[in-house]
């Protein structure tokens, strides 16, 4: 232990703690560099009368992984049920090896998961697209629940709008284009999760779980996940609503966004004004439209 | 013709905006807020997460979850990552505490 700088000791400790566990959830005998972990532990951990240096270090190694896997499982309970616990744990370990926690809060742990899943379909089982959609909905819930809330447009601001005006989207509003009605799946699986927890009297996440049998057919679905007074809501939207809102979110002017909204639309020109009036009334009622941030900063 | 349609569409959108904003600002007639009342009328479904119902490893400590714009890192649950779920979104322009 002597002669090792504090920085070196911290780096050695961090590398040891972040090293993935064995399939039996114990610390590995050797690290990736081939060093014996018993020797590594002895560099900076003193044994006591009950535990060796290896065993003391192993406690931290295990707790690191248990905590991270628990946190990820907590944010993606439906994905865990779609994949089954064994496949989910393998996915989580592989993901966390590439994207370890780099934030001061575990809230951000799953931030890269959807992108990572797209690059690693080998971890997604048979229903790859469904798993991806479920993960997207669950992450959208995290964002919608935690993000801030911007002031909606006022009547005065609406009075000043014209075709070139740009609008912002509410910070907690999440817009998704899905291959499956994954909101239904997530709702159902979250209900089963809660039911399992209440029947068991405890959180069910640690037990082994087989992939859920799901009767869901592929169907293009457009979804908004948003928050109202501290509660989360799903709202199915039309393709045209999705296209208009995302166009506004990209910073297009109002007139251009309306045009983009009806790209490849089956809604005839005569029906469009009425549809727009209804949509904008709903969006404003839900406080989805705000001043664009760029104007707020100016 | 196209210009006329575009003008009609813009007018319709602005009219909808005005109506929706008026409704959102109106006093709620039930115990729900105007926003929740609007949400119920707009085909939304409760997604199963509420600030008051949310259970968490740090029971009761994640008080700002769902409030958005919350600053994290208060270590309220000493060693249990209390700030998970607190967002740390810093929408007020503040910075999160320095960490690895």
Coordinates of C-alpha atoms in Angstrom, one line a residue:
Chain A
X1 CA 0.0 0.0 0.0
X2 CA 2.9 2.3 0.7
X3 CA 4.1 4.5 -2.1
X4 CA 0.8 4.5 -4.0
X5 CA -0.5 7.9 -4.6
X6 CA -4.1 8.7 -3.6
X7 CA -5.1 9.1 -7.3
X8 CA -3.6 5.7 -8.2
X9 CA -5.3 4.1 -5.3
X10 CA -8.6 5.6 -6.3
X11 CA -8.2 4.5 -9.9
X12 CA -7.2 0.9 -8.8
X13 CA -10.2 0.8 -6.4
X14 CA -12.6 2.2 -9.0
X15 CA -11.4 -0.3 -11.7
X16 CA -11.8 -3.2 -9.2
X17 CA -15.3 -2.1 -8.0
X18 CA -16.6 -1.6 -11.6
X19 CA -15.3 -4.9 -12.9
X20 CA -18.3 -7.2 -13.8
X21 CA -19.1 -10.0 -11.5
X22 CA -18.9 -13.7 -12.3
X23 CA -22.1 -15.5 -13.3
X24 CA -22.4 -16.5 -9.6
X25 CA -22.3 -12.8 -8.6
X26 CA -18.9 -13.0 -6.9
X27 CA -15.8 -11.0 -7.7
X28 CA -13.6 -12.4 -10.4
X29 CA -10.4 -14.1 -9.5
X30 CA -8.5 -12.1 -12.1
X31 CA -9.1 -8.7 -13.7
X32 CA -9.0 -8.0 -17.4
X33 CA -5.3 -7.4 -17.3
X34 CA -4.8 -10.9 -15.9
X35 CA -3.8 -9.8 -12.4
X36 CA -5.0 -11.8 -9.4
X37 CA -7.6 -9.8 -7.6
X38 CA -6.4 -11.1 -4.3
X39 CA -3.1 -9.3 -5.1
X40 CA -4.9 -6.2 -6.4
X41 CA -7.0 -6.0 -3.2
X42 CA -4.0 -6.4 -1.0
X43 CA -2.5 -3.3 -2.5
X44 CA -5.0 -1.0 -0.9
X45 CA -7.3 -3.0 1.4
X46 CA -6.3 -4.3 4.8
X47 CA -7.7 -7.7 5.9
X48 CA -9.4 -8.0 9.3
X49 CA -10.0 -10.9 11.6
X50 CA -13.1 -12.1 9.7
X51 CA -12.5 -11.1 6.0
X52 CA -9.6 -11.2 3.7
X53 CA -8.7 -8.1 1.6
X54 CA -10.3 -9.9 -1.4
X55 CA -13.6 -10.5 0.5
X56 CA -13.7 -6.9 1.7
X57 CA -13.2 -5.5 -1.8
X58 CA -15.7 -8.0 -3.1
X59 CA -18.4 -6.4 -0.9
X60 CA -18.0 -3.1 -2.8
X61 CA -17.7 -4.8 -6.2
X62 CA -21.0 -6.7 -5.6
X63 CA -22.8 -3.7 -4.1
X64 CA -21.8 -1.5 -7.1
X65 CA -23.4 -4.0 -9.6
X66 CA -26.4 -4.8 -7.5
X67 CA -27.2 -1.1 -7.1
X68 CA -26.7 -0.3 -10.8
X69 CA -28.7 -3.3 -12.0
X70 CA -31.4 -2.5 -9.5
X71 CA -31.6 1.1 -10.6
X72 CA -31.8 0.1 -14.3
X73 CA -34.4 -2.5 -13.6
X74 CA -36.4 0.1 -11.7
X75 CA -36.5 2.4 -14.7
X76 CA -37.2 -0.4 -17.2
X77 CA -39.5 -3.0 -15.5
X78 CA -41.5 -3.7 -18.6
X79 CA -38.4 -4.3 -20.7
X80 CA -37.3 -6.7 -18.0
X81 CA -40.5 -8.6 -18.4
X82 CA -40.4 -8.6 -22.2
X83 CA -36.9 -10.0 -22.2
X84 CA -37.1 -12.1 -19.0
X85 CA -34.7 -11.5 -16.1
X86 CA -31.8 -13.5 -17.4
X87 CA -31.6 -11.8 -20.8
X88 CA -32.3 -8.4 -19.2
X89 CA -29.4 -8.9 -16.7
X90 CA -27.1 -9.9 -19.5
X91 CA -28.2 -6.8 -21.5
X92 CA -27.8 -4.5 -18.5
X93 CA -24.3 -5.8 -17.7
X94 CA -23.2 -5.4 -21.3
X95 CA -24.7 -1.9 -21.5
X96 CA -23.2 -0.8 -18.2
X97 CA -19.8 -2.0 -19.2
X98 CA -20.0 0.4 -22.2
X99 CA -21.9 3.1 -20.4
X100 CA -21.1 3.1 -16.7
X101 CA -22.6 5.7 -14.5
X102 CA -20.8 9.0 -15.3
X103 CA -23.4 11.3 -13.8
X104 CA -23.8 12.5 -10.2
X105 CA -27.3 10.9 -10.3
X106 CA -28.4 7.4 -11.2
X107 CA -31.4 9.0 -12.8
X108 CA -29.3 9.3 -16.0
X109 CA -28.1 5.7 -16.0
X110 CA -30.5 4.6 -18.7
X111 CA -30.0 7.6 -20.9
X112 CA -28.0 5.8 -23.6
X113 CA -29.9 2.4 -23.4
X114 CA -32.2 2.8 -26.4
X115 CA -29.3 3.9 -28.7
X116 CA -27.2 1.1 -27.3
X117 CA -30.0 -1.5 -27.9
X118 CA -30.2 -0.4 -31.5
X119 CA -26.5 -1.3 -32.0
X120 CA -26.8 -4.6 -30.1
X121 CA -29.8 -6.5 -31.3
X122 CA -28.2 -9.7 -30.2
X123 CA -29.3 -8.9 -26.6
X124 CA -32.9 -8.3 -27.5
X125 CA -34.3 -11.8 -27.9
X126 CA -36.9 -12.8 -30.4
X127 CA -39.0 -9.7 -30.3
X128 CA -36.4 -7.1 -31.0
X129 CA -38.5 -4.3 -32.2
X130 CA -41.0 -4.7 -29.4
X131 CA -38.3 -4.6 -26.8
X132 CA -36.9 -1.5 -28.4
X133 CA -40.3 0.2 -28.4
X134 CA -40.9 -0.8 -24.8
X135 CA -37.6 0.7 -23.7
X136 CA -38.4 3.9 -25.6
X137 CA -41.7 4.3 -23.8
X138 CA -40.2 3.6 -20.4
X139 CA -37.3 6.1 -21.0
X140 CA -39.9 8.6 -22.2
X141 CA -41.7 8.2 -18.9
X142 CA -38.5 8.9 -17.0
X143 CA -37.9 12.1 -19.1
X144 CA -41.5 13.2 -18.9
X145 CA -41.6 12.7 -15.1
X146 CA -38.4 14.5 -14.4
X147 CA -38.1 17.3 -16.9
X148 CA -38.9 20.8 -16.1
X149 CA -42.1 22.7 -17.0
X150 CA -42.1 25.7 -19.3
X151 CA -44.7 28.5 -19.2
X152 CA -47.4 27.9 -21.8
X153 CA -48.2 30.5 -24.4
X154 CA -50.4 33.3 -23.1
X155 CA -53.4 34.8 -24.9
X156 CA -51.3 37.9 -25.7
X157 CA -48.5 35.9 -27.2
X158 CA -50.9 33.9 -29.3
X159 CA -52.3 37.2 -30.6
X160 CA -48.9 38.1 -32.0
X161 CA -48.3 34.9 -33.9
X162 CA -48.1 34.7 -37.6
X163 CA -47.1 32.1 -40.2
X164 CA -43.4 32.6 -39.6
X165 CA -43.6 32.4 -35.8
X166 CA -41.8 29.6 -34.1
X167 CA -43.2 27.8 -31.2
X168 CA -41.4 25.7 -28.6
X169 CA -42.6 22.3 -27.1
X170 CA -43.2 21.7 -23.4
X171 CA -40.0 20.4 -21.8
X172 CA -41.7 17.2 -20.4
X173 CA -43.5 16.3 -23.6
X174 CA -42.0 13.2 -25.3
X175 CA -43.1 12.3 -28.8
X176 CA -42.6 8.7 -30.1
X177 CA -43.2 7.0 -33.4
X178 CA -43.4 3.3 -32.6
X179 CA -43.7 0.0 -34.5
X180 CA -46.0 -1.5 -31.8
X181 CA -48.7 -0.1 -29.5
X182 CA -46.0 -0.3 -26.8
X183 CA -47.9 2.0 -24.5
X184 CA -50.5 -0.8 -24.1
X185 CA -47.7 -3.3 -23.4
X186 CA -46.0 -1.0 -20.9
X187 CA -49.3 -0.3 -19.1
X188 CA -50.1 -4.0 -18.9
X189 CA -46.7 -5.0 -17.7
X190 CA -46.4 -2.2 -15.1
X191 CA -49.8 -3.4 -13.8
X192 CA -48.4 -7.0 -13.5
X193 CA -45.3 -5.6 -11.8
X194 CA -47.4 -3.8 -9.2
X195 CA -49.7 -6.8 -8.8
X196 CA -46.6 -9.1 -8.3
X197 CA -45.2 -6.6 -5.8
X198 CA -48.4 -6.4 -3.8
X199 CA -49.1 -10.1 -3.8
X200 CA -45.5 -10.9 -2.8
X201 CA -45.5 -8.1 -0.3
X202 CA -42.2 -6.9 -1.6
X203 CA -40.5 -5.8 -4.8
X204 CA -40.5 -8.7 -7.2
X205 CA -37.5 -7.7 -9.2
X206 CA -34.8 -9.9 -7.8
X207 CA -36.5 -13.3 -8.6
X208 CA -35.9 -15.0 -11.9
X209 CA -38.5 -14.2 -14.4
X210 CA -39.2 -15.8 -17.7
X211 CA -40.1 -13.6 -20.8
X212 CA -43.8 -12.6 -20.6
X213 CA -46.2 -14.1 -23.1
X214 CA -47.5 -11.1 -25.0
X215 CA -50.2 -11.1 -27.6
X216 CA -49.4 -7.9 -29.4
X217 CA -49.3 -7.2 -33.1
X218 CA -47.2 -4.8 -35.0
X219 CA -49.0 -1.5 -35.7
X220 CA -47.5 1.9 -36.3
X221 CA -48.3 4.0 -33.3
X222 CA -47.7 7.7 -32.5
X223 CA -47.6 8.5 -28.9
X224 CA -47.2 11.5 -26.6
X225 CA -46.0 11.0 -23.0
X226 CA -46.5 14.1 -20.9
X227 CA -47.1 15.2 -17.3
X228 CA -50.0 17.1 -15.8
X229 CA -49.9 18.1 -12.1
X230 CA -47.3 15.5 -11.2
X231 CA -48.9 12.6 -13.0
X232 CA -47.9 11.0 -16.2
X233 CA -50.2 10.4 -19.1
X234 CA -50.1 8.8 -22.5
X235 CA -52.0 10.2 -25.4
X236 CA -52.2 8.5 -28.7
X237 CA -51.8 11.1 -31.5
X238 CA -52.2 10.9 -35.2
X239 CA -49.3 10.7 -37.6
X240 CA -50.1 14.2 -38.7
X241 CA -50.1 15.5 -35.1
X242 CA -46.7 13.8 -34.6
X243 CA -45.3 15.3 -37.7
X244 CA -46.6 18.8 -36.9
X245 CA -45.3 18.8 -33.3
X246 CA -41.9 17.4 -34.3
X247 CA -41.6 20.0 -37.0
X248 CA -42.4 22.7 -34.5
X249 CA -39.8 21.1 -32.2
X250 CA -37.2 21.3 -34.9
X251 CA -37.8 25.0 -35.1
X252 CA -39.8 25.3 -38.3
X253 CA -42.1 28.3 -38.5
X254 CA -45.7 27.7 -37.8
X255 CA -46.8 27.8 -41.5
X256 CA -44.0 25.4 -42.6
X257 CA -44.7 23.1 -39.7
X258 CA -48.4 22.8 -40.7
X259 CA -47.3 21.9 -44.2
X260 CA -44.8 19.3 -42.9
X261 CA -47.5 17.9 -40.6
X262 CA -49.6 16.8 -43.6
X263 CA -46.8 15.1 -45.5
X264 CA -48.0 11.8 -47.0
X265 CA -51.3 12.4 -45.2
X266 CA -54.6 10.7 -46.0
X267 CA -56.5 13.7 -44.6
X268 CA -57.9 15.6 -47.5
X269 CA -57.3 19.4 -47.9
X270 CA -60.9 20.2 -47.0
X271 CA -60.7 18.4 -43.6
X272 CA -57.4 19.9 -42.6
X273 CA -58.4 23.2 -41.0
X274 CA -60.9 21.5 -38.7
X275 CA -58.4 18.9 -37.7
X276 CA -55.8 21.5 -37.0
X277 CA -58.2 23.6 -34.9
X278 CA -59.0 20.6 -32.7
X279 CA -55.3 19.5 -32.3
X280 CA -54.1 23.0 -31.4
X281 CA -56.9 23.4 -28.9
X282 CA -55.9 20.1 -27.3
X283 CA -52.2 20.9 -27.3
X284 CA -52.8 24.4 -25.8
X285 CA -55.1 22.9 -23.3
X286 CA -52.4 20.5 -22.2
X287 CA -49.8 23.3 -22.2
X288 CA -47.7 21.5 -24.8
X289 CA -46.9 24.7 -26.7
X290 CA -44.5 27.4 -25.4
X291 CA -42.4 30.2 -26.6
X292 CA -39.3 28.8 -28.3
X293 CA -36.3 28.7 -25.9
X294 CA -34.2 30.7 -28.3
X295 CA -36.5 33.7 -28.0
X296 CA -36.6 33.3 -24.2
X297 CA -32.8 33.6 -24.0
X298 CA -32.6 36.6 -26.3
Chain B
X1 CA -55.6 27.9 -54.2
X2 CA -52.7 26.5 -52.2
X3 CA -52.1 29.9 -50.6
X4 CA -55.7 30.1 -49.6
X5 CA -55.6 26.6 -48.0
X6 CA -52.4 27.6 -46.1
X7 CA -54.1 30.7 -44.8
X8 CA -57.1 28.7 -43.7
X9 CA -55.0 26.2 -42.0
X10 CA -53.0 28.9 -40.2
X11 CA -56.2 30.6 -39.1
X12 CA -57.6 27.3 -37.8
X13 CA -54.5 26.5 -35.9
X14 CA -54.5 29.9 -34.2
X15 CA -58.2 29.7 -33.4
X16 CA -57.5 26.3 -31.8
X17 CA -54.6 27.7 -29.8
X18 CA -56.8 30.5 -28.5
X19 CA -59.6 28.2 -27.5
X20 CA -57.2 25.7 -25.8
X21 CA -55.4 28.4 -24.0
X22 CA -58.6 29.9 -22.7
X23 CA -59.7 26.4 -21.4
X24 CA -56.4 25.8 -19.8
X25 CA -56.5 29.1 -17.9
X26 CA -60.1 28.7 -16.9
X27 CA -60.9 27.8 -13.3
X28 CA -61.4 24.0 -12.8
X29 CA -64.9 22.9 -12.1
X30 CA -63.8 19.7 -10.3
X31 CA -61.1 19.0 -7.9
X32 CA -58.8 18.2 -10.9
X33 CA -56.9 21.1 -12.3
X34 CA -57.9 22.5 -15.7
X35 CA -55.0 20.7 -17.2
X36 CA -56.0 17.4 -15.9
X37 CA -59.6 18.0 -16.9
X38 CA -58.4 18.9 -20.4
X39 CA -56.2 15.8 -20.5
X40 CA -59.2 13.6 -19.6
X41 CA -61.1 15.1 -22.5
X42 CA -58.3 14.8 -25.0
X43 CA -58.1 11.0 -25.0
X44 CA -55.2 10.7 -22.6
X45 CA -54.6 7.7 -20.4
X46 CA -53.0 7.7 -16.9
X47 CA -49.6 6.1 -17.3
X48 CA -49.4 4.9 -13.7
X49 CA -46.9 7.4 -12.3
X50 CA -47.8 10.0 -9.8
X51 CA -45.7 12.1 -7.5
X52 CA -47.8 11.2 -4.6
X53 CA -48.0 7.5 -5.4
X54 CA -44.5 6.9 -6.7
X55 CA -42.7 4.4 -4.6
X56 CA -39.0 4.5 -4.5
X57 CA -36.0 3.0 -2.8
X58 CA -35.5 6.3 -0.9
X59 CA -39.0 6.5 0.4
X60 CA -40.2 10.0 0.7
X61 CA -36.8 11.4 -0.1
X62 CA -37.4 12.1 -3.8
X63 CA -39.7 14.9 -3.1
X64 CA -38.8 16.9 -6.2
X65 CA -39.2 14.0 -8.6
X66 CA -41.8 15.2 -11.1
X67 CA -41.4 18.8 -10.2
X68 CA -38.8 19.2 -12.9
X69 CA -36.0 21.6 -12.9
X70 CA -34.9 20.2 -9.5
X71 CA -31.4 20.4 -8.3
X72 CA -29.9 17.1 -7.3
X73 CA -27.3 15.8 -5.0
X74 CA -28.6 16.5 -1.6
X75 CA -27.6 13.0 -0.4
X76 CA -30.8 12.8 1.6
X77 CA -30.6 9.0 1.6
X78 CA -26.9 8.8 2.5
X79 CA -25.3 6.3 0.2
X80 CA -28.5 5.2 -1.5
X81 CA -28.2 7.6 -4.4
X82 CA -31.0 9.7 -3.2
X83 CA -30.7 11.9 -6.3
X84 CA -31.9 9.1 -8.6
X85 CA -35.2 10.4 -10.1
X86 CA -34.6 13.9 -9.0
X87 CA -33.8 14.9 -12.5
X88 CA -30.8 17.1 -12.1
X89 CA -32.2 18.7 -15.2
X90 CA -31.2 22.2 -14.0
X91 CA -33.7 24.0 -16.2
X92 CA -33.0 27.1 -14.3
X93 CA -29.5 27.2 -15.7
X94 CA -27.9 26.0 -12.5
X95 CA -25.1 23.4 -12.7
X96 CA -25.1 20.0 -11.0
X97 CA -22.5 19.5 -8.3
X98 CA -19.1 18.6 -9.6
X99 CA -18.8 14.8 -9.7
X100 CA -16.9 12.2 -11.7

